[in-house]
Coordinates of C-alpha atoms in Angstrom, one line a residue:
Q1 CA 2.8 -22.8 -5.2
V2 CA 2.2 -19.3 -5.7
Q3 CA 5.2 -17.1 -6.0
L4 CA 5.4 -13.4 -6.6
V5 CA 8.8 -11.8 -7.1
E6 CA 9.2 -7.8 -7.1
S7 CA 12.1 -5.7 -8.8
G8 CA 12.9 -2.5 -9.7
G9 CA 13.3 -0.8 -6.5
G10 CA 16.0 1.7 -5.7
L11 CA 17.3 5.0 -4.8
M12 CA 15.9 7.9 -6.6
Q13 CA 16.0 11.6 -6.3
A14 CA 12.6 13.6 -5.5
G15 CA 11.0 14.5 -8.7
G16 CA 12.2 11.2 -10.8
S17 CA 10.8 8.0 -11.6
L18 CA 11.0 4.2 -11.0
R19 CA 9.0 1.2 -12.5
L20 CA 8.4 -1.5 -10.1
S21 CA 7.6 -5.1 -11.4
C22 CA 6.0 -8.2 -9.9
A23 CA 6.2 -11.5 -11.7
A24 CA 3.6 -14.1 -10.6
S25 CA 3.7 -17.9 -10.9
G26 CA 2.0 -21.1 -9.4
R27 CA -1.6 -19.8 -10.0
P28 CA -3.3 -18.4 -13.0
F29 CA -2.5 -15.0 -13.0
S30 CA -5.4 -13.6 -15.4
S31 CA -7.9 -14.8 -12.8
S32 CA -6.5 -12.8 -10.0
A33 CA -6.6 -9.1 -9.1
M34 CA -3.3 -7.5 -8.4
G35 CA -2.0 -5.0 -5.7
W36 CA 0.7 -3.0 -4.4
F37 CA 1.1 -1.8 -1.2
R38 CA 4.1 -0.3 0.9
Q39 CA 5.1 -0.3 4.3
A40 CA 7.6 2.6 5.6
P41 CA 9.5 2.3 8.8
G42 CA 7.4 2.6 12.0
K43 CA 4.3 2.6 9.7
E44 CA 1.8 0.3 9.0
R45 CA 1.4 -1.3 5.4
E46 CA -0.8 0.9 3.2
F47 CA -2.6 0.5 0.3
V48 CA -1.0 1.8 -3.1
A49 CA -2.8 0.8 -6.0
A50 CA -4.8 -2.2 -7.4
I51 CA -5.9 -3.6 -10.8
N52 CA -8.7 -6.1 -11.7
R53 CA -8.0 -9.2 -13.5
S54 CA -9.0 -8.0 -16.9
G55 CA -6.9 -4.6 -16.5
T56 CA -10.2 -2.7 -17.0
Y57 CA -10.5 -1.1 -13.7
R58 CA -7.6 0.6 -11.4
T59 CA -8.1 2.4 -8.2
Y60 CA -5.4 4.2 -6.5
A61 CA -4.6 5.7 -2.9
D62 CA -5.2 9.6 -2.7
S63 CA -1.4 10.0 -2.0
V64 CA -0.1 8.4 -5.2
K65 CA -3.3 9.3 -7.6
G66 CA -2.0 11.5 -10.7
R67 CA 1.6 10.3 -10.2
F68 CA 1.5 6.3 -10.0
T69 CA 0.2 4.0 -12.8
I70 CA -0.5 0.3 -12.2
S71 CA -0.7 -1.9 -15.3
R72 CA -0.5 -5.7 -15.8
D73 CA 0.5 -7.7 -19.0
N74 CA -1.4 -11.3 -18.4
A75 CA 0.8 -12.6 -21.1
K76 CA 3.7 -12.4 -18.9
N77 CA 2.1 -12.9 -16.0
T78 CA 3.6 -9.4 -14.5
V79 CA 2.0 -6.3 -12.9
Y80 CA 4.0 -3.0 -12.9
L81 CA 3.8 0.0 -10.7
Q82 CA 5.3 3.2 -12.6
M83 CA 5.7 6.1 -10.0
N84 CA 6.5 9.4 -11.3
S85 CA 7.2 12.4 -9.4
L86 CA 8.7 10.7 -6.6
K87 CA 8.4 12.2 -3.3
P88 CA 10.6 11.4 0.0
E89 CA 7.3 10.3 1.8
D90 CA 7.3 7.8 -1.0
T91 CA 10.1 6.0 0.7
A92 CA 9.1 2.4 1.6
V93 CA 9.3 -1.3 1.2
Y94 CA 6.8 -1.8 -1.9
Y95 CA 4.8 -5.2 -1.7
C96 CA 2.9 -6.9 -4.7
A97 CA -0.1 -9.0 -3.6
Q98 CA -2.7 -11.4 -5.4
D99 CA -6.0 -11.8 -4.8
A100 CA -6.7 -15.1 -6.0
S101 CA -10.8 -15.0 -6.1
G102 CA -10.4 -11.8 -8.5
S103 CA -14.0 -12.1 -9.2
S104 CA -14.9 -8.8 -8.2
I105 CA -14.9 -5.7 -11.2
V106 CA -13.5 -3.5 -8.5
P107 CA -10.2 -4.9 -7.2
P108 CA -9.8 -4.8 -3.3
R109 CA -8.2 -2.0 -1.5
S110 CA -7.6 -3.8 1.7
H111 CA -4.8 -6.0 2.5
D112 CA -7.0 -8.5 4.2
E113 CA -8.3 -9.6 0.8
Y114 CA -5.0 -10.6 -0.4
E115 CA -4.2 -14.1 -0.4
Y116 CA -0.4 -14.0 -1.5
W117 CA 2.5 -11.4 -1.1
G118 CA 6.0 -10.5 -2.6
Q119 CA 9.1 -10.6 -0.5
G120 CA 8.9 -6.6 -1.1
T121 CA 11.3 -4.2 -2.9
Q122 CA 13.1 -1.3 -1.1
V123 CA 12.4 2.3 -2.8
T124 CA 14.2 5.1 -1.3
V125 CA 13.6 8.8 -2.3
S126 CA 16.1 11.3 -1.5
S127 CA 15.4 15.2 -1.1

C-alpha cells in the first residue's frame, strides 16, 4: 500500500520561504517520478514541479520557475519542494504525487499520469 505524507506547510508572509517534504512508503521510491501539484480555493489542481526518478531532470510551472526547487533523497524516500520569494498567489493546498511507472527521463506534468497522492498540506501566504 502506497502512502505519501506531506509536511512543512503553514502561514508565511510574502517574500518568505517554506520547505515542503513528502515521505513515501509502500513502493520502490527510486523507480518513481515524483511531482508537486497545488489547488487553490475555487480553482483546478495545477502542476507545480516534477522530478524524474534519478533526480537528473526537473521541470517547473512557469509561475514558480526561479522561485521553487524540487529535489529528492532516494535514501530517505523523500521529495522536497523548496519555496522561496513566496507570493499571495502561491496560497493553496499542496499535494505530492507518485508516478509509479517512472520510466521516462522527463517526468510527467499531467496529474492524470500520477497514480498515488498525498493528503495535501496547506500553504498560506499573506501580503
